[in-house]
Structure formats: C-alpha cells, structure tokens
Amino acid sequence: YVYQAMRVTGAADPRTPLSETLPGKLSQRNIVTGAARGYSSYGNQIGLSTGLVRELYHPDYVAKRMEVGAVIGSAPTDQVVRETPEPGDVIVLLGGRTGRDGIGGATGSSREHDIHSVKTSAAEVQKGNPPEERKIQRLFRRPEVSRLIRRCNDFGAGGVSVAIGELADSLDIDLDKVPLKYEGLDGTEIAISESQERMAVVLAKEDVDAFCLAADEENLEATIVAHVTDSGRLRMYWRGERIVDLARSFIDSSGAPQFADVRVVSGREALANSDVLTAETLFEDLRRQAADLTSASQQGLGEMFDSSIGAGTVLQPYGGRTQRTPENIMASLIPLRKGVSTTASLMSFGFVPDWTKRNPYQGSYLAVLDSLAKLWAAGADPERIRLSFQEYFPATRDSSRWGLPFQALLGALDAQIDFSAPAIGGKDSMSGTFGEKEVPPTLISFAVGTAPAGSVKSRCLLAEDGASLFLLDRGLDRVLTGDKMPLRWSQTEVSSHLEKITRAVHDPACLAASSLEPQGLLYSLFTMALGNQVGVALSENFDASFYTAARPGAVLVEAADPKLKQNLLEDGWIEVASVRTDGRLSFENISLDFEALYGEHAAVLERIFPQQQEASWSRLAPKSITRQDVPSLWLPKSDLAKPQILIPVFPGTNCEFDSANAFERAGGRTETLVLRNQSQAACNESLDRLADAIDQAQILYLPGGFSGGDEPEGSAKFITAVMRNSKVMEAIDRLYRERDGLILGICNGFQALIKLGLLPGGSIGTQSETSPTLTFNQIGRHISTYVYTRIVHNDSPWLRNLEAGDIHLIPVSHGEGRLVADEETLRNLWANKQVAAQYVDDLGQVSLHRPFNPNGSVDGIEALLSPDGRILGKMGHSERWNPEVARNIPGVGPQDIFSAGVAYFRG
C-alpha cells in the first residue's frame, strides 16, 4: 500500500522570457507548471501523501527536463507471498483497459530527442487514470486477496510483453482476451501498449473465482488472459494465430552481448572545501542565496501536493507556526489496516547538479553522504538505512560520455562502502540530450530509514530560554585552519560521527536537528528560523567562511537543557550560535531582519507558483486552543453503544481509510460501501445496496476525494448524481427525517452536500442562481496546508464537545474550497446559526486572505450546518489527526466532531 511520496525535478529557469524559448520546445514556465499540475493531480487523487517536493534549477536542464518520483509502500509480512508459478496457473489482467497510448513510451523517453521529437514522440505518452489506481490499492490492501497472489507485475515498458512475459518461464498469452479501450488495435499494439493502471497477477486455478469476485467488489475489471505452461516458450496468440513464439532460453540471454568503451576524462574540477568571505560580505552572501533561484522558497509549488492525506504525515513539508521552514526529509507513519502505527518511515534525497557537473565522482559521493546525513539528523537508525539511485546522463554517444556515469557510480559505490549503506534499487536513463544540449550528470541518492514517530526531529528552531545551536562537523579543526579534507571517510570517522549524532538527536532534550544544507551553515540557520519567527546570534569565534562553506555530513542541533549542552561540548560539538526570539540574524555589529529577507526569498517564484501572502503573521503567541466540556445542547435520539456509520466509496474517493479510523476511535462501527459502475447491472445493484445500507445506518458520511475525477466541470457531480437516485433519496429522507440520523461531509463530501441542497437547506433539491456554492480557490491552484478555524457556536450534535470560540489547527487540501454566496443568503445563514466555523488568523481574528483563509471563502466560512444542526459540511480534514501527525507545527490537535456524533446516539 503506497502511502508516502517525494518528487524531485530538474528544470531550467522558468522565468525565462517566451522569446528565448528553444525552437521545438515549450517555454520552461509552461513545462514546470504543467508537470507540477500533472503529478500533483495524480498523487492527490490516488490519496498519496507527498511529503517533500523540490525542483532543482540548472541551465543544463533546458535540454531535457528531469522528473523523478520516489514512493514508499508497505505490506504486512503475513500478506507477502513469494511463490514460483506452476503449469496450470492462471494470469489475470486487472484494472484499466488497453489503448494505443503509451506504445513506445519507455523507449521514447529513453532516447535522444531533437526538434522533430514533438511530432514523432507525442503519441507515446501514457494516459493516467488515478481513480482506477485507487481501486487497485484498495483491492491489494485486502489480506484475503493479497494472499492469493503468487506473483504480480505492473504495466510499464513493453506492456503485456514484459508485464506478463516476466511472470513465468512458460506462457501462452491470448491477446484477444485483453480488454480494449476501443476497437482497431492489432496484435502487436496490444502486446506492447503501456496503457496505465493495469496489473497482471498469477493465481492458482482454484483461486481465480475468489480473486475476480473481490475485484468486482472493488469496481475493477479482471480478465483471464494467459496460462502458465511447461513448454519453455513464450507464445502469444491473436485472432487464432500464433504471432510470437520465443524460447525462454533466448529471452533470458538478453539478446546479443554488448560492450562499451569507457574513457574517464581527467582534469575535471574538484569541489572546493569553502569559498572564503569576509565578515562584511557575510550578510550580502545570505541575501544573494535567499533570493537566488536555486535556493528560493518553493512553498507555492509544495502546497499543490496533498501532504496530510492518510493521517500519517509526521513532519509536514513546511514546519513551524508560520509553516515556512522547509523540512529536508519526509516522515510518515507506516499505515495499519486498523489503528495508528507508532513507527515512521523516513526518506531523503541528496544531489546538487553543480557538484556532479564539476566532478561526477565527488558529486555522487557527496550526494550519498548528503542523503544519509539528513536521515541521521532526523533520528533514523543509521544501521538500517538503505539507498536507491536515480541516474540521468547525456546520451552515451562515445567513450568519454560513458565515462560520466562510470565515475558517478564509482563515487556512489565508494560512499556505500564507507558508510555501510547498500543500494537496493535504482533506475537509469541515458537520454538527457536534446540536439546538442545535455543535462548535467545526475545521480540522485534516495535514502530510506525508520524511527519511532515520537523521536523524529524537525528542522524548526524552537527558541526555548537559553537555547543554543551546536555543530558536529568532520574534522572541524582542520576546516577552520583551511586544511584540505580528503573526500572519503575512514571507518573510525564514520563510527565516531554516527555515535555522537545518535546520542544527541535521540536525547529527549534535543529541540531540533538538521544536516547542513548544501548552501552552508548560514543559509541553514535562516531556513530553520523561519518557521517559528525566531532569531539567531552567531558566534564570533570563526571567520565568515565557516558559515558559508558546504560541508555534507555535518549536523546541527538545538539544545537548551544544560546537561545536554555539556554533553554536546564533551562530545566535540561546537557552539555556533544562540537562539533568540527577535526574529533577527545578528553577527558582530550587523543585524538582519529574517522577515524582510523572507519576502525576497518568497518573491523569486511568485509569478510561477504563487503564494500571495496577503495577511501577516503576528509576533505574538497564537491564541490557545481550548478544550472545555460544555452542557449538551442535544439529547441522544436512541440508545446505541456503537452506532453504524456508512461511508460510501465512489470512484475517486480517497479519504475512506482515514475517516473510518476516526469514527472507530470514537467508538462507532463503520461500513465502507464501494459504488460499482463497470456495467449497468453493477450500477443498479450498488444503488440498491446503498439505499439498504443507509436504512441500516445512523450516520451517513461523505468523505473527501475527487469523485469522478472532479469531472465534468467541477467537483462532486458524480456523488450528486448517485444521491439523486430515487431509492437513495428516499433512504436519506428516512434517515434524516424519520430516524433523526446525522449526516457529515468533509471536503469533496461538503461539495456534494452543497450541490445536493442538503446544505444549507436540509433537504435534497435543485440549486438556484442564489444558492451558495463551493468554487475554485482564489489562488488558482490546489492548496494543501494547515489552517486555524474558529468554532462559531456549538448548537449541533456534531459540535457538542466544542465551545464557541474554540480554535483548531487542522489540515486542508482542496482545489475548489471557496464558499461563494450573495448577501441575502449570507444574512440568512448567520441568522439561522448555520455558519459553524470560520478561518481565522493566529490571533483568532476572522481572515479573508492567505495564508489564513486558504481559498478566499466569503466571511471566512469554513463549515456550514443545516437549519437543525444535524447536517455538517466542512472543508477542513478533521479526520486527518492522530497524536503523531504534524509534529513540526505547534498547536495541532483533535477537532472532536466524531466522538460527538457517535455520542449523540448513546443514552
């Protein structure tokens, strides 16, 4: 079950004028924004939390853009089956249908391009289908299903030929059985199409019916397309003819042997230890870095990606009360089918384009070290870290070009040996050439580890009384005296370094920790201070070069506890700065306001990925979140120990697991009902089941997601169409009017309640021109962040555990969350006490502007109620909470609407 993602991309300057765009290419701005929309749309729809997004800007990526995604998935060990297919086994194709899209896709993306490629390669692009992918995730998460699978493959390069051809030594594949999107494909096209959202699974013959029934329950098409034989051959049939017949021995030989000459070009520039600066130019250098494209704030880009779905993100991508400190790792709870895990998986990456361009060997060694150091500082167990490499190099036309990946891999190999961190996966592409332009030699090191969720360290400085910053740097004395450090680390250095880091970051008194950013210590301090608006006074013991040199492997920690401080000094850590509350950087007689510098930092990419920070954070402490018991304004309507909560799952729904966990923690019983629409019969049966399930439930809950892919022309239309079915409408009316039931909708569910008329009217009806609606965010993009909301009143069963004025810090993630209504409608909503919550700033004042009002909702409205208070709709994802999430944002806590809803039915 894939639950955690990272995106690392490479681009040229997106601010380049259209007039300077290369012939045969789109503008860089068009490319970077379109790619971000594509990735975020897909990941957001399948319910994949993206915890770290970085775009690396380098002029050489004008040749060919780099787009890399890394994901983490998990499975319970008792569901992992590794078996050898046997003659008589059956291969089932699961998921999407096959079309011409993606024919030649892998080979097209892996070859050299030129000005003609737009005509010859455009049709090779695969078309994604995220709702179908979400269904496959649901199916594979079912233990009774996963245990049936003897072996499986997804569909990538080569389509059926590879995805099925790799599953067993002997196969007969019937291409006529492969489900098609449309007629007209010939056998070759069916065999090599890379159409997406398909899986091929090997099953014992006796397990096929059970597997296909489960697939149907998840609204997936499953078809027998091949059989395992004992022929020793791969055979494909189309229209009764054998069109492929290859001996497995030939396939396993990988064809003819291939050889390449490798020539390492000597004299490549080595990386310098530091660039010496004077004290007078120190702050100017920081200003340059903060406002440089390669170091600028990318928060506007990162917020396009859902980072809170799954209720397991331990560190939000941007931390602190202002959510401005970029974390350099992602950390997520390993998901459980029921309940909450206490173990987090951590991932980081290491790569600087200029490093590998200057010296592929050294740059790749340092990329591995950088990725490891980030996890060391976060608290991962150093002995259990594993690596995966992504390589991207110019087309290998001659021996000197083969020398680039050769050097890079040697550097990465030496780093693996020195730090005892093996690479267990990777992928390469030698196609980074467009005409005569080439990408920089690229080897990205992804590092993965684990840690107890409660001990994961953030980069955000906390500024407790007496807090100081301590640095552990390899051979710090030699660095300060200007002595050259050898690139490779000895085993003694590694062992000592890791022992000291582990002791420091696992000490409960450690307030924050971070590896040094490639831009150096001063830039690291700047970004670490932004989140909580703290200041830093630099030590005067060192010259300016100490604060600007890039030193991969160095780690910085914040400590206020006197005992921890003493231990750090005894371990060889150097006190480099004191932490202050004034939000300024101080050194000698110079002072710099971090807030002003952040304005320059954020403005660099504002035209490309807007943030529009129209409202300002205060320098005062935010209003406390209250937790007070209040007299119940609503009496229970029945006496049920465990009321039933129905959670319909539509194609595109992706919050059902989080929501079920929230209600079950509150003491309810949940039923998730998948709406099936593969055929008219399945659709009719699903509608009957939905109506029956509503009649058995006490609470109807419409969860978040992208029902129907938010098509056509807006969100929740699919849900609305289903709920307007006469049987379903009658069941909802019985639940609400005859049985005093409750209804809740969050995000996509709120959109559905609005479009149905259940909000604000309290009954299903048609929308008029004056009906309130939810429309596109004012900022013009999806937004994922944490916001403050204030409870207006608690005159509702859903709000009975809260008090008017309570402020909650909760996640939002939506593209269409702006409530729009005319003045008369607003007056009626307020008069009828139907406004339940508003977006407020950090001092509790209603806000109409970013960052506090994420979408621009009128009157700052975040949640609405029906006239009697039994229907609640809201944009904030109250279900995405558990004690370990968003540990790097102060004030995050539960918004206890679920236990209130459950308690409504208890006598």
Short mmCIF file of C-alpha atoms in Angstrom, two decimals, residues 403-827:
data_model
loop_
_atom_site.label_atom_id
_atom_site.label_comp_id
_atom_site.label_asym_id
_atom_site.label_seq_id
_atom_site.Cartn_x
_atom_site.Cartn_y
_atom_site.Cartn_z
CA GLY A 403 32.82 7.92 -18.50
CA LEU A 404 30.30 10.22 -16.79
CA PRO A 405 28.01 7.51 -15.35
CA PHE A 406 31.08 5.34 -14.77
CA GLN A 407 32.64 7.98 -12.49
CA ALA A 408 29.35 8.73 -10.78
CA LEU A 409 28.69 5.07 -9.99
CA LEU A 410 32.21 4.63 -8.62
CA GLY A 411 31.67 7.62 -6.33
CA ALA A 412 28.33 6.23 -5.14
CA LEU A 413 29.84 2.78 -4.64
CA ASP A 414 32.68 4.15 -2.52
CA ALA A 415 30.17 6.08 -0.40
CA GLN A 416 28.09 2.92 0.13
CA ILE A 417 31.19 1.09 1.29
CA ASP A 418 32.39 3.89 3.57
CA PHE A 419 29.00 4.37 5.27
CA SER A 420 27.78 0.76 5.16
CA ALA A 421 24.61 1.79 3.35
CA PRO A 422 23.74 -0.56 0.48
CA ALA A 423 21.66 0.46 -2.51
CA ILE A 424 18.79 -1.98 -3.04
CA GLY A 425 17.27 -0.43 -6.13
CA GLY A 426 17.62 2.18 -8.82
CA LYS A 427 16.85 3.29 -12.32
CA ASP A 428 18.84 4.92 -15.08
CA SER A 429 18.30 6.95 -18.21
CA MET A 430 20.98 7.81 -20.75
CA SER A 431 18.74 10.07 -22.81
CA GLY A 432 19.38 13.53 -21.40
CA THR A 433 20.23 15.14 -24.73
CA PHE A 434 18.20 17.47 -26.96
CA GLY A 435 20.09 18.31 -30.11
CA GLU A 436 23.46 19.45 -28.83
CA LYS A 437 22.26 20.38 -25.35
CA GLU A 438 22.85 17.97 -22.48
CA VAL A 439 21.62 17.59 -18.91
CA PRO A 440 24.18 17.78 -16.09
CA PRO A 441 25.48 14.37 -14.99
CA THR A 442 22.82 13.36 -12.48
CA LEU A 443 22.95 10.75 -9.76
CA ILE A 444 20.29 11.26 -7.09
CA SER A 445 20.65 9.28 -3.89
CA PHE A 446 17.41 8.43 -2.10
CA ALA A 447 17.89 7.21 1.46
CA VAL A 448 15.19 5.36 3.42
CA GLY A 449 15.12 4.50 7.11
CA THR A 450 12.82 4.13 10.10
CA ALA A 451 12.45 5.71 13.52
CA PRO A 452 9.92 5.83 16.35
CA ALA A 453 7.49 8.54 15.29
CA GLY A 454 7.76 10.33 18.61
CA SER A 455 11.52 10.77 18.26
CA VAL A 456 11.64 12.17 14.71
CA LYS A 457 13.35 15.56 14.77
CA SER A 458 12.27 18.61 12.83
CA ARG A 459 14.50 21.40 11.49
CA CYS A 460 12.32 24.11 13.07
CA LEU A 461 14.08 26.07 15.79
CA LEU A 462 12.01 26.45 18.95
CA ALA A 463 13.85 29.26 20.79
CA GLU A 464 13.37 27.98 24.32
CA ASP A 465 15.11 30.01 27.03
CA GLY A 466 18.85 29.54 26.82
CA ALA A 467 18.75 27.60 23.55
CA SER A 468 21.95 27.36 21.53
CA LEU A 469 22.95 25.74 18.28
CA PHE A 470 25.72 23.16 18.15
CA LEU A 471 27.50 21.83 15.08
CA LEU A 472 29.21 18.49 14.61
CA ASP A 473 31.48 18.62 11.60
CA ARG A 474 34.02 16.07 10.47
CA GLY A 475 37.47 17.37 11.29
CA LEU A 476 36.18 20.79 12.25
CA ASP A 477 39.59 21.95 13.44
CA ARG A 478 41.08 21.19 10.04
CA VAL A 479 38.26 23.05 8.29
CA LEU A 480 38.82 26.14 10.42
CA THR A 481 42.53 26.20 9.73
CA GLY A 482 41.97 25.80 6.00
CA ASP A 483 43.45 22.31 5.76
CA LYS A 484 42.11 20.20 2.90
CA MET A 485 39.86 17.32 3.92
CA PRO A 486 40.03 14.06 1.98
CA LEU A 487 36.78 13.18 0.27
CA ARG A 488 36.41 9.68 1.68
CA TRP A 489 35.71 8.98 5.33
CA SER A 490 37.56 6.36 7.34
CA GLN A 491 35.64 3.76 9.30
CA THR A 492 36.84 5.37 12.53
CA GLU A 493 35.48 8.76 11.45
CA VAL A 494 32.15 7.28 10.42
CA SER A 495 31.72 5.31 13.65
CA SER A 496 32.59 8.26 15.89
CA HIS A 497 30.43 10.69 13.92
CA LEU A 498 27.34 8.48 13.98
CA GLU A 499 27.67 7.66 17.68
CA LYS A 500 27.74 11.36 18.56
CA ILE A 501 24.82 12.23 16.31
CA THR A 502 22.71 9.35 17.60
CA ARG A 503 23.31 10.33 21.23
CA ALA A 504 22.39 13.94 20.52
CA VAL A 505 19.27 13.61 18.40
CA HIS A 506 17.78 10.81 20.50
CA ASP A 507 18.13 12.83 23.69
CA PRO A 508 14.59 13.98 24.65
CA ALA A 509 16.02 17.42 25.38
CA CYS A 510 17.14 17.91 21.75
CA LEU A 511 14.81 20.61 20.38
CA ALA A 512 15.63 20.49 16.67
CA ALA A 513 18.18 18.95 14.35
CA SER A 514 19.24 19.25 10.74
CA SER A 515 22.02 18.31 8.43
CA LEU A 516 23.65 21.30 6.80
CA GLU A 517 22.07 22.41 3.56
CA PRO A 518 24.46 22.47 0.56
CA GLN A 519 24.36 26.29 0.70
CA GLY A 520 26.15 26.20 4.06
CA LEU A 521 25.51 26.86 7.72
CA LEU A 522 24.21 30.41 7.45
CA TYR A 523 21.53 29.53 4.91
CA SER A 524 20.61 26.50 7.03
CA LEU A 525 20.07 28.73 10.07
CA PHE A 526 17.95 31.13 8.04
CA THR A 527 15.55 28.43 6.84
CA MET A 528 15.43 26.72 10.25
CA ALA A 529 14.46 30.04 11.91
CA LEU A 530 11.63 30.98 9.54
CA GLY A 531 9.00 28.56 10.80
CA ASN A 532 8.73 29.97 14.32
CA GLN A 533 9.99 33.50 13.53
CA VAL A 534 13.00 33.11 15.80
CA GLY A 535 16.33 34.88 15.61
CA VAL A 536 19.92 33.71 15.68
CA ALA A 537 23.02 35.41 17.08
CA LEU A 538 26.15 33.96 15.51
CA SER A 539 29.23 33.17 17.50
CA GLU A 540 32.18 35.46 16.85
CA ASN A 541 34.74 32.66 17.20
CA PHE A 542 35.01 31.93 13.48
CA ASP A 543 35.54 33.80 10.28
CA ALA A 544 32.74 34.23 7.75
CA SER A 545 33.83 31.32 5.58
CA PHE A 546 32.88 28.97 8.41
CA TYR A 547 29.21 29.90 7.91
CA THR A 548 29.08 29.64 4.12
CA ALA A 549 31.11 26.54 3.23
CA ALA A 550 29.19 23.48 2.07
CA ARG A 551 30.03 20.53 4.32
CA PRO A 552 27.96 17.42 3.61
CA GLY A 553 27.71 15.14 6.62
CA ALA A 554 27.71 17.94 9.20
CA VAL A 555 24.77 18.09 11.60
CA LEU A 556 23.30 20.96 13.61
CA VAL A 557 21.23 20.57 16.80
CA GLU A 558 19.35 22.98 19.06
CA ALA A 559 19.63 22.47 22.81
CA ALA A 560 18.53 24.46 25.87
CA ASP A 561 18.93 21.84 28.58
CA PRO A 562 22.21 22.49 30.47
CA LYS A 563 23.03 18.80 30.78
CA LEU A 564 22.59 18.18 27.05
CA LYS A 565 24.68 21.26 26.26
CA GLN A 566 27.50 19.95 28.42
CA ASN A 567 27.28 16.51 26.84
CA LEU A 568 27.46 18.02 23.36
CA LEU A 569 30.56 20.03 24.20
CA GLU A 570 32.22 16.97 25.71
CA ASP A 571 31.41 15.02 22.53
CA GLY A 572 33.15 17.59 20.38
CA TRP A 573 30.18 19.63 19.17
CA ILE A 574 30.92 23.33 18.65
CA GLU A 575 28.50 26.03 19.84
CA VAL A 576 27.98 28.18 16.77
CA ALA A 577 25.02 30.40 17.68
CA SER A 578 22.45 31.28 20.29
CA VAL A 579 18.75 31.25 19.51
CA ARG A 580 16.73 34.40 20.16
CA THR A 581 13.09 35.44 19.93
CA ASP A 582 13.57 38.68 17.99
CA GLY A 583 13.43 37.18 14.50
CA ARG A 584 16.77 38.71 13.51
CA LEU A 585 20.17 37.44 12.46
CA SER A 586 22.99 39.06 14.41
CA PHE A 587 26.73 38.85 13.84
CA GLU A 588 29.29 41.22 15.31
CA ASN A 589 27.68 44.66 14.84
CA ILE A 590 25.44 43.67 11.93
CA SER A 591 21.75 42.76 12.21
CA LEU A 592 19.31 41.48 9.60
CA ASP A 593 15.51 41.02 9.83
CA PHE A 594 14.63 37.47 8.75
CA GLU A 595 11.05 38.52 7.93
CA ALA A 596 12.24 41.08 5.40
CA LEU A 597 14.65 38.57 3.92
CA TYR A 598 11.86 36.02 3.65
CA GLY A 599 9.92 38.47 1.49
CA GLU A 600 12.75 38.39 -1.05
CA HIS A 601 13.06 34.61 -0.62
CA ALA A 602 9.38 34.02 -1.39
CA ALA A 603 9.13 36.54 -4.24
CA VAL A 604 11.53 34.74 -6.60
CA LEU A 605 9.00 32.17 -7.83
CA GLU A 606 5.80 34.10 -7.03
CA ARG A 607 4.88 34.51 -10.72
CA ILE A 608 5.41 30.80 -11.37
CA PHE A 609 4.00 29.20 -8.21
CA PRO A 610 2.05 31.95 -6.41
CA GLN A 611 1.78 32.13 -2.64
CA GLN A 612 0.02 35.51 -2.33
CA GLN A 613 0.78 36.04 1.35
CA GLU A 614 -1.63 38.95 1.78
CA ALA A 615 -2.08 38.59 5.56
CA SER A 616 0.80 38.83 8.04
CA TRP A 617 1.70 36.59 10.93
CA SER A 618 1.85 38.24 14.32
CA ARG A 619 4.92 38.21 16.50
CA LEU A 620 2.67 37.42 19.47
CA ALA A 621 1.81 33.99 20.77
CA PRO A 622 -1.17 32.45 18.95
CA LYS A 623 -4.42 32.10 20.83
CA SER A 624 -4.56 28.88 22.84
CA ILE A 625 -6.73 26.03 21.66
CA THR A 626 -9.28 25.40 24.39
CA ARG A 627 -10.69 22.05 25.44
CA GLN A 628 -13.68 22.63 27.72
CA ASP A 629 -16.65 20.43 28.44
CA VAL A 630 -19.97 22.18 27.96
CA PRO A 631 -23.54 21.13 28.73
CA SER A 632 -25.07 19.11 25.92
CA LEU A 633 -27.50 21.09 23.81
CA TRP A 634 -28.68 17.94 22.09
CA LEU A 635 -30.14 14.85 23.74
CA PRO A 636 -29.49 11.37 22.33
CA LYS A 637 -32.18 10.11 19.99
CA SER A 638 -31.59 6.41 20.64
CA ASP A 639 -29.60 4.12 22.88
CA LEU A 640 -26.86 2.58 20.76
CA ALA A 641 -23.49 1.61 22.17
CA LYS A 642 -21.97 1.55 18.69
CA PRO A 643 -23.93 3.45 16.06
CA GLN A 644 -23.38 2.44 12.44
CA ILE A 645 -21.59 4.92 10.16
CA LEU A 646 -21.98 4.38 6.42
CA ILE A 647 -19.09 5.59 4.26
CA PRO A 648 -19.87 5.32 0.52
CA VAL A 649 -16.77 4.97 -1.66
CA PHE A 650 -17.22 6.48 -5.10
CA PRO A 651 -14.72 6.20 -7.97
CA GLY A 652 -12.25 8.87 -6.88
CA THR A 653 -12.92 8.79 -3.13
CA ASN A 654 -9.61 8.64 -1.23
CA CYS A 655 -10.26 9.53 2.42
CA GLU A 656 -12.26 6.46 3.42
CA PHE A 657 -9.49 4.80 5.48
CA ASP A 658 -8.72 7.96 7.48
CA SER A 659 -12.40 8.57 8.05
CA ALA A 660 -13.20 5.03 9.18
CA ASN A 661 -10.30 5.16 11.66
CA ALA A 662 -11.57 8.46 13.06
CA PHE A 663 -15.08 7.14 13.66
CA GLU A 664 -13.86 3.83 15.07
CA ARG A 665 -11.54 5.63 17.50
CA ALA A 666 -14.65 7.50 18.60
CA GLY A 667 -16.47 4.24 19.32
CA GLY A 668 -18.57 3.82 16.19
CA ARG A 669 -18.93 0.94 13.72
CA THR A 670 -18.15 1.75 10.10
CA GLU A 671 -19.18 0.21 6.81
CA THR A 672 -17.50 1.26 3.60
CA LEU A 673 -19.63 0.57 0.56
CA VAL A 674 -17.98 0.67 -2.86
CA LEU A 675 -20.16 2.05 -5.64
CA ARG A 676 -19.68 -0.16 -8.71
CA ASN A 677 -20.28 1.20 -12.20
CA GLN A 678 -18.49 -1.19 -14.56
CA SER A 679 -21.88 -2.19 -16.00
CA GLN A 680 -25.49 -1.10 -15.79
CA ALA A 681 -26.32 -4.17 -13.72
CA ALA A 682 -23.49 -3.42 -11.26
CA CYS A 683 -24.62 0.19 -11.02
CA ASN A 684 -28.24 -0.78 -10.29
CA GLU A 685 -27.16 -3.32 -7.68
CA SER A 686 -24.90 -0.75 -6.00
CA LEU A 687 -27.71 1.79 -5.79
CA ASP A 688 -29.98 -0.81 -4.17
CA ARG A 689 -27.23 -1.74 -1.69
CA LEU A 690 -26.57 1.93 -0.92
CA ALA A 691 -30.22 2.57 -0.16
CA ASP A 692 -30.38 -0.52 2.07
CA ALA A 693 -27.16 0.45 3.86
CA ILE A 694 -28.47 3.96 4.55
CA ASP A 695 -31.55 2.37 6.12
CA GLN A 696 -29.28 0.39 8.45
CA ALA A 697 -27.05 3.31 9.39
CA GLN A 698 -27.38 6.08 11.94
CA ILE A 699 -24.77 8.34 10.32
CA LEU A 700 -24.16 8.96 6.62
CA TYR A 701 -20.67 10.26 5.99
CA LEU A 702 -19.45 11.53 2.61
CA PRO A 703 -15.62 11.55 2.68
CA GLY A 704 -13.08 13.54 0.72
CA GLY A 705 -11.51 12.76 -2.60
CA PHE A 706 -12.03 13.52 -6.27
CA SER A 707 -15.25 11.69 -7.12
CA GLY A 708 -15.40 11.08 -10.84
CA GLY A 709 -12.01 12.77 -11.13
CA ASP A 710 -13.80 16.08 -10.44
CA GLU A 711 -15.23 15.84 -13.93
CA PRO A 712 -17.11 17.12 -15.76
CA GLU A 713 -16.50 20.77 -14.95
CA GLY A 714 -16.17 20.62 -11.23
CA SER A 715 -16.28 18.57 -8.08
CA ALA A 716 -18.82 16.20 -6.53
CA LYS A 717 -21.08 15.88 -9.58
CA PHE A 718 -20.74 12.10 -9.54
CA ILE A 719 -21.78 11.88 -5.88
CA THR A 720 -24.68 14.23 -6.59
CA ALA A 721 -25.90 12.08 -9.47
CA VAL A 722 -25.84 8.95 -7.31
CA MET A 723 -27.59 10.56 -4.36
CA ARG A 724 -30.40 11.84 -6.58
CA ASN A 725 -31.42 8.28 -7.44
CA SER A 726 -34.99 7.91 -6.19
CA LYS A 727 -34.28 4.93 -3.90
CA VAL A 728 -31.24 6.61 -2.39
CA MET A 729 -33.08 9.92 -1.91
CA GLU A 730 -35.90 8.17 -0.11
CA ALA A 731 -33.43 6.33 2.16
CA ILE A 732 -31.66 9.61 3.01
CA ASP A 733 -35.02 11.20 3.79
CA ARG A 734 -35.92 8.31 6.11
CA LEU A 735 -32.56 8.53 7.86
CA TYR A 736 -32.81 12.25 8.38
CA ARG A 737 -36.50 12.91 8.97
CA GLU A 738 -37.85 9.69 10.43
CA ARG A 739 -34.89 8.29 12.35
CA ASP A 740 -33.21 11.54 13.43
CA GLY A 741 -29.93 10.47 11.84
CA LEU A 742 -26.84 12.57 11.24
CA ILE A 743 -25.02 13.49 8.02
CA LEU A 744 -21.45 14.69 7.66
CA GLY A 745 -19.47 15.70 4.58
CA ILE A 746 -15.84 16.79 4.50
CA CYS A 747 -14.13 18.41 1.50
CA ASN A 748 -15.48 16.51 -1.54
CA GLY A 749 -18.34 15.41 0.73
CA PHE A 750 -19.05 19.04 1.68
CA GLN A 751 -19.12 19.91 -2.02
CA ALA A 752 -21.69 17.14 -2.57
CA LEU A 753 -23.89 18.31 0.30
CA ILE A 754 -23.88 21.83 -1.14
CA LYS A 755 -24.73 20.67 -4.67
CA LEU A 756 -27.47 18.35 -3.37
CA GLY A 757 -29.10 21.14 -1.37
CA LEU A 758 -28.72 19.26 1.91
CA LEU A 759 -26.64 22.28 2.85
CA PRO A 760 -27.82 24.80 3.65
CA GLY A 761 -31.42 23.73 3.02
CA GLY A 762 -31.62 20.42 4.88
CA SER A 763 -33.23 18.51 2.00
CA ILE A 764 -32.24 17.32 -1.44
CA GLY A 765 -33.32 19.83 -4.05
CA THR A 766 -32.12 21.75 -7.05
CA GLN A 767 -29.68 24.63 -6.86
CA SER A 768 -30.80 28.08 -7.90
CA GLU A 769 -28.81 31.09 -9.01
CA THR A 770 -28.70 32.33 -5.42
CA SER A 771 -27.68 29.03 -3.82
CA PRO A 772 -24.29 29.08 -2.11
CA THR A 773 -21.63 27.05 -3.82
CA LEU A 774 -18.01 25.96 -3.50
CA THR A 775 -15.78 27.02 -6.35
CA PHE A 776 -12.12 27.28 -7.32
CA ASN A 777 -9.63 28.69 -4.82
CA GLN A 778 -8.79 32.35 -5.43
CA ILE A 779 -5.12 31.48 -5.74
CA GLY A 780 -5.93 29.36 -8.80
CA ARG A 781 -4.40 26.08 -7.67
CA HIS A 782 -4.76 23.19 -5.26
CA ILE A 783 -3.68 24.09 -1.77
CA SER A 784 -2.51 21.78 1.00
CA THR A 785 -1.63 23.34 4.34
CA TYR A 786 -2.75 23.69 7.96
CA VAL A 787 -5.14 26.50 8.88
CA TYR A 788 -6.73 27.95 12.01
CA THR A 789 -10.51 27.62 12.26
CA ARG A 790 -12.74 29.04 14.99
CA ILE A 791 -15.99 27.47 16.16
CA VAL A 792 -18.85 29.98 15.89
CA HIS A 793 -21.28 28.10 18.17
CA ASN A 794 -21.91 24.55 19.34
CA ASP A 795 -25.64 24.27 18.70
CA SER A 796 -25.28 20.98 16.80
CA PRO A 797 -24.82 17.33 17.71
CA TRP A 798 -21.53 17.44 15.81
CA LEU A 799 -20.22 20.34 17.91
CA ARG A 800 -21.45 19.36 21.37
CA ASN A 801 -17.90 18.57 22.59
CA LEU A 802 -16.66 22.00 21.48
CA GLU A 803 -17.23 25.53 22.70
CA ALA A 804 -17.92 28.74 20.83
CA GLY A 805 -14.57 30.42 20.26
CA ASP A 806 -12.52 27.21 20.23
CA ILE A 807 -9.69 27.47 17.71
CA HIS A 808 -8.35 24.40 15.93
CA LEU A 809 -5.37 23.97 13.67
CA ILE A 810 -6.41 21.46 11.02
CA PRO A 811 -5.29 20.43 7.52
CA VAL A 812 -6.98 21.48 4.31
CA SER A 813 -6.31 20.06 0.87
CA HIS A 814 -8.52 21.14 -2.00
CA GLY A 815 -8.70 22.96 -5.30
CA GLU A 816 -12.33 24.03 -5.00
CA GLY A 817 -12.98 25.16 -1.44
CA ARG A 818 -14.05 28.79 -1.76
CA LEU A 819 -17.56 29.35 -0.48
CA VAL A 820 -19.47 31.92 -2.53
CA ALA A 821 -22.88 33.32 -1.63
CA ASP A 822 -24.81 36.55 -2.14
CA GLU A 823 -25.52 39.00 0.67
CA GLU A 824 -29.08 37.85 1.32
CA THR A 825 -28.02 34.21 1.56
CA LEU A 826 -25.23 35.13 3.95
CA ARG A 827 -27.62 37.09 6.16
#
